[in-house]
Amino acid sequence: WKGDFFPGIPQIKYEGPSTKNPLAYRWYNAEEEILGKKMKDWFRFSVAFWHTFRGTGGDPFGAATKYWPWEDGTNSVSMAKRRMRANFEFLKKLGVDWWCFHDRDIAPDGNSLEESNNNLDEVIELAKELQKGSKIKPLWGTAQLFLHPRYMHGGATSSEVAVYAYAAAQVKKAMEVTHYLGGENYVFWGGREGYQTLLNTDMGRELDHLARFFEAAVAYKKKIGFNGTLLIEPKPQEPTKHQYDWDAATAANFLRKYGLIDEFKLNIECNHATLSGHTCHHELETARLNGLLGNIDANTGDAQTGWDTDQFLTDVGEATMVMTSVIRNGGIAPGGFNFDAKLRRESTDVEDLFIAHISGMDTMARGLRNAVKILEEGSLSGLVQKRYSSWDSELGKQIEEGKADFEYLEKKAKEFGEPKVPSAKQELAEMIFQSSM
Amino acid sequence: WKGDFFPGIPQIKYEGPSTKNPLAYRWYNAEEEILGKKMKDWFRFSVAFWHTFRGTGGDPFGAATKYWPWEDGTNSVSMAKRRMRANFEFLKKLGVDWWCFHDRDIAPDGNSLEESNNNLDEVIELAKELQKGSKIKPLWGTAQLFLHPRYMHGGATSSEVAVYAYAAAQVKKAMEVTHYLGGENYVFWGGREGYQTLLNTDMGRELDHLARFFEAAVAYKKKIGFNGTLLIEPKPQEPTKHQYDWDAATAANFLRKYGLIDEFKLNIECNHATLSGHTCHHELETARLNGLLGNIDANTGDAQTGWDTDQFLTDVGEATMVMTSVIRNGGIAPGGFNFDAKLRRESTDVEDLFIAHISGMDTMARGLRNAVKILEEGSLSGLVQKRYSSWDSELGKQIEEGKADFEYLEKKAKEFGEPKVPSAKQELAEMIFQSSM
Amino acid sequence: WKGDFFPGIPQIKYEGPSTKNPLAYRWYNAEEEILGKKMKDWFRFSVAFWHTFRGTGGDPFGAATKYWPWEDGTNSVSMAKRRMRANFEFLKKLGVDWWCFHDRDIAPDGNSLEESNNNLDEVIELAKELQKGSKIKPLWGTAQLFLHPRYMHGGATSSEVAVYAYAAAQVKKAMEVTHYLGGENYVFWGGREGYQTLLNTDMGRELDHLARFFEAAVAYKKKIGFNGTLLIEPKPQEPTKHQYDWDAATAANFLRKYGLIDEFKLNIECNHATLSGHTCHHELETARLNGLLGNIDANTGDAQTGWDTDQFLTDVGEATMVMTSVIRNGGIAPGGFNFDAKLRRESTDVEDLFIAHISGMDTMARGLRNAVKILEEGSLSGLVQKRYSSWDSELGKQIEEGKADFEYLEKKAKEFGEPKVPSAKQELAEMIFQSSM
Amino acid sequence: WKGDFFPGIPQIKYEGPSTKNPLAYRWYNAEEEILGKKMKDWFRFSVAFWHTFRGTGGDPFGAATKYWPWEDGTNSVSMAKRRMRANFEFLKKLGVDWWCFHDRDIAPDGNSLEESNNNLDEVIELAKELQKGSKIKPLWGTAQLFLHPRYMHGGATSSEVAVYAYAAAQVKKAMEVTHYLGGENYVFWGGREGYQTLLNTDMGRELDHLARFFEAAVAYKKKIGFNGTLLIEPKPQEPTKHQYDWDAATAANFLRKYGLIDEFKLNIECNHATLSGHTCHHELETARLNGLLGNIDANTGDAQTGWDTDQFLTDVGEATMVMTSVIRNGGIAPGGFNFDAKLRRESTDVEDLFIAHISGMDTMARGLRNAVKILEEGSLSGLVQKRYSSWDSELGKQIEEGKADFEYLEKKAKEFGEPKVPSAKQELAEMIFQSSM
């Protein structure tokens, strides 16, 4: 393979909202400062290697549809290296500084753990070299513990102890290479850590094993001096009927129960949020209020389908909500926005890869601009502040400080008589929200 | 009102599976011993006063359809007392020793907190008298913090501090009367403790208020010497878009976060479980594994509808799963099975109240018989034991004791080579489960 | 009751997108011409009497929360007339020329059919008088066949023949008064025409009865010279488990099966669309392609709840999709956009009624502006045209004309060899769609 | 490959409910007569070649898990033939006389249509030979128009005319071979006949193309003298966001609209039914009432997951409902029960294939026995008959004959006064239903 991977695609630049050019940014202007921070630093956008370079377009009823010109049909180390070079060209043309990977996406599985590790090392070495002289590095790395049949009953929660050991070995290596490449986070998505039926499952024992696994991961992280954040990525189900990290609150309960709450944060994915019956904004706020908001997998689902569609988010209202949470969190670093989103099966042009990312980045950028506008305009926050103003009273303070017992409260209730309960002004809040866009 | 409330209805007796009599038990035989415990002690069945005596058949699109002969159309204290007598006749004819109530179901709301409390006292006094000489007492009591418009923004999580105080006063009183009647538990269902939109909601502040409220409840319980269990009843949504006690794991996380984990248990409702995307069995097991299984609201939903239908459970397979969890938990006392289930809007005969409860009790009894049969037969538990047998090895033990770090596990993984991963035998497990019924 | 109903509310005017005034239109400019038609003629906005004037804020777990100052707590004819005057003042201040009603919303149920009809006549007479000198008239009328307990098993599909007769009498009268007031459509929403369980239901017989009922309605419409459109409003469920008019396709099948396809159109409601698993746009297109798009119930649901929330639509993307269908349909007259939407339970200020309608109208107006912009800009329609361009070939024509049999097609397939299948460009389509807003 | 494919598996025999042998029937007794028909003739069970012999255990996140001993890792014609012999051994050991197939499941895709057809012919010839001397034949055949990337935009509804031609050629051939093997039905499942987004779709044109395609199929069927039933298999979505044959009513509307209603029947799949928001029983009844019940894809989904899990049905209550519809339909022939169900990904033993089918067959057999018992016992049908008894009156007859206009009905309504509306007895119906099992 010689020359450019994306010969017809220019460096993607900001051209503003009026451009007709699909290969330009309308709202994302990397260096523009917003609320004292550059746009690129608000987002820390990352390309997901697996979707963008290993996505085949296959689905449960269909074979692969993508035939990228640089692919030679093999799963060899040399093909893996060529693909890695494509990744870096893609990142640079897009103007993105981070990428995310699973170990087995970037390098082929070998006939043994040793061989797999060697394959990985070879590709990592190239990635390290390609990173040189650029700001590019992994937002996070992770181990793929779901594709291989050995993980069919789980990795850390497998009914087979040898699989647990294998999973540990794989995470150990993936953590090492993430650290080596300067990765800032390490992610656990437990796609197989769950069950298909409780009839054949010892859920209590499996959850204990998962806790032991995470404890060992924390210990190893410290041992090798990896300072990146460990992230759990909640998802309710698919491929399992029930995944143990169902949603943010479930993951938080697990972390608290096993004394791991200070060692992990959460990677919230919007499509996972809606599959679990919540809005993305709800999951972000739940993570934030539990002190666990660590990273965002920026994508969206289809409101009428019951599986993970991993689409690029193009809903500006949703993006505005997401950015409201991020602003409240004071930003997302050392996490970022990973595009855990894939081209539709039917989108088969190389340029579609760029269009999709540009569209997703522009939508988030528009969300940031709107969130700031709403914040600065102040009428929505004013509405909320007014709504809770009775709590800024003496009694409110006493309650919040834990100084109001039931007898005292009963006495106050009798003094007050029937409370006045004003309108919640939801329609006004919605009007303000929508009008600000 | 003179004489019997249910003149045509006999004392309901066990007649065995072959009876054609709809007013008899086919599977529930109260005094029969199963696994060393009488059936009535396994279940501790309870009638829900609100559904059975205050259910109108109304729905969001329809007015009341029930006109019980003893109702006079008023919401007076004398009507409340007549209704309470009907309740006790119902319990006795059914052969059930427990009942559950909200304060405002059993006695009318007054023009002030004082008047409401007086109304409640008058009805409670009668209930106390009716309990005498019988084994009947409340399984649990609770305060109705959702019907009155003052609670439209919540009780403990209201945006109005005066409503919080009012809610506290109401819970204080409801806890007192539950205690006075010998109630064994006290339940918190936060139907309005949640939000309709995050746009106008300060979720963090509301959650803190909820925690303060629960802390005050715990303190007051201890102060008055009430030894009953405090129970939180998770539900994902309805009437709010999002209820803070979404499911068992969410409630557990809340309790852990605020240091309340040892003070509460959970009241799991099957219909709430399915609305939150879980099976009832899953929620029971989650509660159990977190040490929180306290009570069961025995009902079921409709698998194709997205709201709480509160139907009597008649699915024997589901009942078998539920009873499997209860057996594992060593029983459910001091909790029990409360029939949080209502007649269909279109079921308007007095006898329908009996038929529904008999059907529900028989289904649970059948579930218990099946669960015991499966347990004693042993092939399902054998399948599970065999499935996890590799964990009974030396390495399994080391891992479970937290003695296996990543380096050791990697060494073992290399020694093992590719793990053998046997079939999970789900179809066999399903065959065993179904064949045992 | 004297004087104004809405004393503090001004006539609502168009002030453009930059206004901060919540009581002004930002995008809806009634007289502005768009694509050769005034905005008001594109929409033909209508206020739903039941939600706006009879909505109590009650829900399955809560009592009424609204206390409008003009209400006196009675359900008398004189109160009904006062409410009707409030309706006309509301319509005029909002600048809306249509309203929709159920018979029993606008006049109280009497002790007999005759008395109910008399009550209705009295209120209708006032409405007729209030309409004089204005352009105001009903967009549609309908009969309320779901609230009263007599309809608990259905109206036209009741298991009781006397209820069928009663329903017929009620529809007869409702059709007469709609005609008398100059109403342009008549709607059938079968909230109770369905079942709760098939175990006790003769679905075949019920569907036949429904067809007989519709046939009689058609005959009566013609007899009295009412030229308005008859509309069926599909909804999948709630209050029944299954409603016979599940969605647009189901209703169309019913109409075709019983030979009624030319006598009815459909009233598509967005919240009903999403409850049935479709987008609103899909239902509108399905209705349109079946020649059945007659009216739109403009509202929206909550993507995470399984019941009808009937919210005012504030999602601009959704509104743009809706208006795309309306433009393709050449407008919606003699139908219109009825706001089958209600204030949230917690919104209790009189001004909230205005804010909600303004917000809903502005959202639709923004949708129209966007749809026109996308249309005129042309790149989205160009993308679609290009996508299907192979069908503009000779072979495409032959197939579309029914002249290509399997043998001919096989011959062509062999000639062609493996077909080239280009990208569907979904991400580009989404980018164009979103960027145009 | 020499000798038996299933060496350790005996001929599966009926041993009755008390057997502990997982490789025996408990309730399915092929030759036993029930309601005048042998059990085998009630069911006409069929094995789905694709799931049983081509199912890999792969899922959207996981690679293949099944390694049947007779597979050699190739997709060659010789492997296809060996697999076909395994199929016949499987059918015989199970005692099943029908099988179903897609063209591309049983024979490998070639490099051209001609080559694919030749491959198919070669395998079909073997199947023909293996059928000889047995009663085995296809219940139905079909063409696989969803796996190959050429069909990514649909087959009959592809945006590419050449793909339409290719699909026609493929269906032509599949119909020929089905006919040649004595198949009794031919199925159309339009997995790709739908859309991912309306933004890039011309739905009206696509639906017209689909109708043209079906018309050509009908013509060709007649031309070659194939008397089998043509079946459409509704499914709401997956892989597409929206499939045109959404549910039974949608398919019926399509067939009516295009004048095809007399040429097709429906193949109802239980898992598709629940994905579309209906019970399986509802879809069967809808098909039956439209005269379209042609075949049943016997499987079930998971009530908590939003995708097609294609599990073997083991819920006896559900099976009883299904068989109630089949009895009402007077049987299902020339259709049957095809096990469109697959082993779980984690079930990897050869015996699991047998266990799963036995379990599914036994469940259906139990459903038949229960349905007959309920029917013969008569109390459930009595309840329904009584419920509708008012329709057996003179007025009921007049209405059903279309002789009661609105004026007459109004007159009757006034005569009747307020109708009496009795209880619907749902809880009694449920009690009867459950007790009969």
PDB file of N, CA, C and O in Angstrom, chain A residues 151-186:
ATOM      1  N   TYR A 151     -14.988 -16.385  25.883  1.00  0.00           N
ATOM      2  CA  TYR A 151     -15.663 -15.480  26.816  1.00  0.00           C
ATOM      3  C   TYR A 151     -17.180 -15.606  26.771  1.00  0.00           C
ATOM      4  O   TYR A 151     -17.881 -14.735  27.244  1.00  0.00           O
ATOM      5  N   MET A 152     -17.685 -16.693  26.188  1.00  0.00           N
ATOM      6  CA  MET A 152     -19.137 -16.753  26.021  1.00  0.00           C
ATOM      7  C   MET A 152     -19.900 -16.738  27.342  1.00  0.00           C
ATOM      8  O   MET A 152     -21.024 -16.290  27.401  1.00  0.00           O
ATOM      9  N   HIS A 153     -19.272 -17.217  28.409  1.00  0.00           N
ATOM     10  CA  HIS A 153     -19.935 -17.151  29.726  1.00  0.00           C
ATOM     11  C   HIS A 153     -19.445 -15.951  30.552  1.00  0.00           C
ATOM     12  O   HIS A 153     -19.753 -15.854  31.737  1.00  0.00           O
ATOM     13  N   GLY A 154     -18.688 -15.069  29.945  1.00  0.00           N
ATOM     14  CA  GLY A 154     -18.127 -13.928  30.663  1.00  0.00           C
ATOM     15  C   GLY A 154     -16.620 -14.009  30.721  1.00  0.00           C
ATOM     16  O   GLY A 154     -16.023 -15.022  30.306  1.00  0.00           O
ATOM     17  N   GLY A 155     -16.000 -12.931  31.201  1.00  0.00           N
ATOM     18  CA  GLY A 155     -14.551 -12.923  31.411  1.00  0.00           C
ATOM     19  C   GLY A 155     -14.329 -13.050  32.920  1.00  0.00           C
ATOM     20  O   GLY A 155     -14.151 -14.150  33.439  1.00  0.00           O
ATOM     21  N   ALA A 156     -14.452 -11.946  33.615  1.00  0.00           N
ATOM     22  CA  ALA A 156     -14.291 -11.964  35.068  1.00  0.00           C
ATOM     23  C   ALA A 156     -15.408 -12.728  35.752  1.00  0.00           C
ATOM     24  O   ALA A 156     -15.260 -13.151  36.898  1.00  0.00           O
ATOM     25  N   THR A 157     -16.540 -12.916  35.071  1.00  0.00           N
ATOM     26  CA  THR A 157     -17.663 -13.630  35.684  1.00  0.00           C
ATOM     27  C   THR A 157     -17.939 -14.964  34.995  1.00  0.00           C
ATOM     28  O   THR A 157     -19.016 -15.527  35.119  1.00  0.00           O
ATOM     29  N   SER A 158     -16.949 -15.469  34.292  1.00  0.00           N
ATOM     30  CA  SER A 158     -17.118 -16.769  33.635  1.00  0.00           C
ATOM     31  C   SER A 158     -17.319 -17.874  34.672  1.00  0.00           C
ATOM     32  O   SER A 158     -16.770 -17.815  35.777  1.00  0.00           O
ATOM     33  N   SER A 159     -18.069 -18.875  34.277  1.00  0.00           N
ATOM     34  CA  SER A 159     -18.213 -20.053  35.141  1.00  0.00           C
ATOM     35  C   SER A 159     -16.931 -20.892  35.142  1.00  0.00           C
ATOM     36  O   SER A 159     -16.802 -21.800  35.954  1.00  0.00           O
ATOM     37  N   GLU A 160     -15.997 -20.562  34.279  1.00  0.00           N
ATOM     38  CA  GLU A 160     -14.729 -21.294  34.214  1.00  0.00           C
ATOM     39  C   GLU A 160     -13.597 -20.461  34.798  1.00  0.00           C
ATOM     40  O   GLU A 160     -13.312 -19.360  34.314  1.00  0.00           O
ATOM     41  N   VAL A 161     -12.927 -20.988  35.781  1.00  0.00           N
ATOM     42  CA  VAL A 161     -11.862 -20.235  36.430  1.00  0.00           C
ATOM     43  C   VAL A 161     -10.693 -19.938  35.488  1.00  0.00           C
ATOM     44  O   VAL A 161     -10.060 -18.884  35.580  1.00  0.00           O
ATOM     45  N   ALA A 162     -10.464 -20.823  34.537  1.00  0.00           N
ATOM     46  CA  ALA A 162      -9.351 -20.601  33.604  1.00  0.00           C
ATOM     47  C   ALA A 162      -9.618 -19.401  32.704  1.00  0.00           C
ATOM     48  O   ALA A 162      -8.690 -18.720  32.248  1.00  0.00           O
ATOM     49  N   VAL A 163     -10.900 -19.149  32.441  1.00  0.00           N
ATOM     50  CA  VAL A 163     -11.238 -17.986  31.613  1.00  0.00           C
ATOM     51  C   VAL A 163     -11.000 -16.695  32.397  1.00  0.00           C
ATOM     52  O   VAL A 163     -10.518 -15.693  31.858  1.00  0.00           O
ATOM     53  N   TYR A 164     -11.306 -16.739  33.671  1.00  0.00           N
ATOM     54  CA  TYR A 164     -11.015 -15.595  34.547  1.00  0.00           C
ATOM     55  C   TYR A 164      -9.525 -15.259  34.483  1.00  0.00           C
ATOM     56  O   TYR A 164      -9.137 -14.099  34.320  1.00  0.00           O
ATOM     57  N   ALA A 165      -8.721 -16.284  34.590  1.00  0.00           N
ATOM     58  CA  ALA A 165      -7.269 -16.067  34.543  1.00  0.00           C
ATOM     59  C   ALA A 165      -6.852 -15.482  33.197  1.00  0.00           C
ATOM     60  O   ALA A 165      -6.042 -14.551  33.124  1.00  0.00           O
ATOM     61  N   TYR A 166      -7.437 -16.014  32.135  1.00  0.00           N
ATOM     62  CA  TYR A 166      -7.101 -15.527  30.790  1.00  0.00           C
ATOM     63  C   TYR A 166      -7.485 -14.054  30.659  1.00  0.00           C
ATOM     64  O   TYR A 166      -6.744 -13.230  30.109  1.00  0.00           O
ATOM     65  N   ALA A 167      -8.683 -13.732  31.157  1.00  0.00           N
ATOM     66  CA  ALA A 167      -9.157 -12.347  31.094  1.00  0.00           C
ATOM     67  C   ALA A 167      -8.225 -11.427  31.864  1.00  0.00           C
ATOM     68  O   ALA A 167      -7.897 -10.319  31.421  1.00  0.00           O
ATOM     69  N   ALA A 168      -7.783 -11.887  33.015  1.00  0.00           N
ATOM     70  CA  ALA A 168      -6.855 -11.083  33.824  1.00  0.00           C
ATOM     71  C   ALA A 168      -5.564 -10.824  33.055  1.00  0.00           C
ATOM     72  O   ALA A 168      -5.054  -9.699  33.034  1.00  0.00           O
ATOM     73  N   ALA A 169      -5.069 -11.863  32.416  1.00  0.00           N
ATOM     74  CA  ALA A 169      -3.831 -11.719  31.645  1.00  0.00           C
ATOM     75  C   ALA A 169      -4.018 -10.718  30.508  1.00  0.00           C
ATOM     76  O   ALA A 169      -3.135  -9.913  30.208  1.00  0.00           O
ATOM     77  N   GLN A 170      -5.188 -10.774  29.900  1.00  0.00           N
ATOM     78  CA  GLN A 170      -5.446  -9.882  28.773  1.00  0.00           C
ATOM     79  C   GLN A 170      -5.579  -8.425  29.241  1.00  0.00           C
ATOM     80  O   GLN A 170      -5.050  -7.505  28.603  1.00  0.00           O
ATOM     81  N   VAL A 171      -6.264  -8.219  30.352  1.00  0.00           N
ATOM     82  CA  VAL A 171      -6.409  -6.857  30.886  1.00  0.00           C
ATOM     83  C   VAL A 171      -5.041  -6.323  31.337  1.00  0.00           C
ATOM     84  O   VAL A 171      -4.719  -5.153  31.108  1.00  0.00           O
ATOM     85  N   LYS A 172      -4.271  -7.196  31.950  1.00  0.00           N
ATOM     86  CA  LYS A 172      -2.926  -6.790  32.381  1.00  0.00           C
ATOM     87  C   LYS A 172      -2.135  -6.208  31.213  1.00  0.00           C
ATOM     88  O   LYS A 172      -1.599  -5.102  31.287  1.00  0.00           O
ATOM     89  N   LYS A 173      -2.149  -6.943  30.119  1.00  0.00           N
ATOM     90  CA  LYS A 173      -1.383  -6.511  28.943  1.00  0.00           C
ATOM     91  C   LYS A 173      -1.984  -5.231  28.349  1.00  0.00           C
ATOM     92  O   LYS A 173      -1.249  -4.307  27.974  1.00  0.00           O
ATOM     93  N   ALA A 174      -3.314  -5.177  28.251  1.00  0.00           N
ATOM     94  CA  ALA A 174      -3.965  -4.012  27.643  1.00  0.00           C
ATOM     95  C   ALA A 174      -3.692  -2.761  28.477  1.00  0.00           C
ATOM     96  O   ALA A 174      -3.518  -1.659  27.940  1.00  0.00           O
ATOM     97  N   MET A 175      -3.639  -2.940  29.785  1.00  0.00           N
ATOM     98  CA  MET A 175      -3.350  -1.808  30.657  1.00  0.00           C
ATOM     99  C   MET A 175      -1.904  -1.337  30.460  1.00  0.00           C
ATOM    100  O   MET A 175      -1.623  -0.137  30.407  1.00  0.00           O
ATOM    101  N   GLU A 176      -1.015  -2.322  30.313  1.00  0.00           N
ATOM    102  CA  GLU A 176       0.392  -1.973  30.075  1.00  0.00           C
ATOM    103  C   GLU A 176       0.566  -1.165  28.782  1.00  0.00           C
ATOM    104  O   GLU A 176       1.260  -0.153  28.774  1.00  0.00           O
ATOM    105  N   VAL A 177      -0.070  -1.626  27.721  1.00  0.00           N
ATOM    106  CA  VAL A 177       0.164  -0.924  26.444  1.00  0.00           C
ATOM    107  C   VAL A 177      -0.554   0.428  26.435  1.00  0.00           C
ATOM    108  O   VAL A 177      -0.065   1.384  25.817  1.00  0.00           O
ATOM    109  N   THR A 178      -1.690   0.528  27.104  1.00  0.00           N
ATOM    110  CA  THR A 178      -2.356   1.831  27.209  1.00  0.00           C
ATOM    111  C   THR A 178      -1.432   2.817  27.919  1.00  0.00           C
ATOM    112  O   THR A 178      -1.269   3.971  27.496  1.00  0.00           O
ATOM    113  N   HIS A 179      -0.833   2.344  28.992  1.00  0.00           N
ATOM    114  CA  HIS A 179       0.115   3.167  29.765  1.00  0.00           C
ATOM    115  C   HIS A 179       1.308   3.561  28.896  1.00  0.00           C
ATOM    116  O   HIS A 179       1.729   4.726  28.875  1.00  0.00           O
ATOM    117  N   TYR A 180       1.808   2.606  28.177  1.00  0.00           N
ATOM    118  CA  TYR A 180       2.997   2.832  27.326  1.00  0.00           C
ATOM    119  C   TYR A 180       2.744   3.916  26.278  1.00  0.00           C
ATOM    120  O   TYR A 180       3.611   4.717  25.946  1.00  0.00           O
ATOM    121  N   LEU A 181       1.519   3.933  25.761  1.00  0.00           N
ATOM    122  CA  LEU A 181       1.181   4.910  24.716  1.00  0.00           C
ATOM    123  C   LEU A 181       0.746   6.252  25.288  1.00  0.00           C
ATOM    124  O   LEU A 181       0.369   7.164  24.544  1.00  0.00           O
ATOM    125  N   GLY A 182       0.766   6.378  26.626  1.00  0.00           N
ATOM    126  CA  GLY A 182       0.351   7.646  27.223  1.00  0.00           C
ATOM    127  C   GLY A 182      -1.158   7.787  27.348  1.00  0.00           C
ATOM    128  O   GLY A 182      -1.676   8.899  27.470  1.00  0.00           O
ATOM    129  N   GLY A 183      -1.861   6.659  27.310  1.00  0.00           N
ATOM    130  CA  GLY A 183      -3.323   6.697  27.456  1.00  0.00           C
ATOM    131  C   GLY A 183      -3.728   7.302  28.783  1.00  0.00           C
ATOM    132  O   GLY A 183      -3.017   7.145  29.782  1.00  0.00           O
ATOM    133  N   GLU A 184      -4.852   7.989  28.787  1.00  0.00           N
ATOM    134  CA  GLU A 184      -5.240   8.724  29.997  1.00  0.00           C
ATOM    135  C   GLU A 184      -6.316   8.017  30.807  1.00  0.00           C
ATOM    136  O   GLU A 184      -6.661   8.459  31.905  1.00  0.00           O
ATOM    137  N   ASN A 185      -6.866   6.960  30.265  1.00  0.00           N
ATOM    138  CA  ASN A 185      -7.915   6.229  30.975  1.00  0.00           C
ATOM    139  C   ASN A 185      -7.849   4.769  30.530  1.00  0.00           C
ATOM    140  O   ASN A 185      -7.278   4.448  29.490  1.00  0.00           O
ATOM    141  N   TYR A 186      -8.496   3.929  31.320  1.00  0.00           N
ATOM    142  CA  TYR A 186      -8.634   2.535  30.928  1.00  0.00           C
ATOM    143  C   TYR A 186     -10.079   2.133  31.205  1.00  0.00           C
ATOM    144  O   TYR A 186     -10.616   2.402  32.281  1.00  0.00           O
TER     145      TYR A 186
END
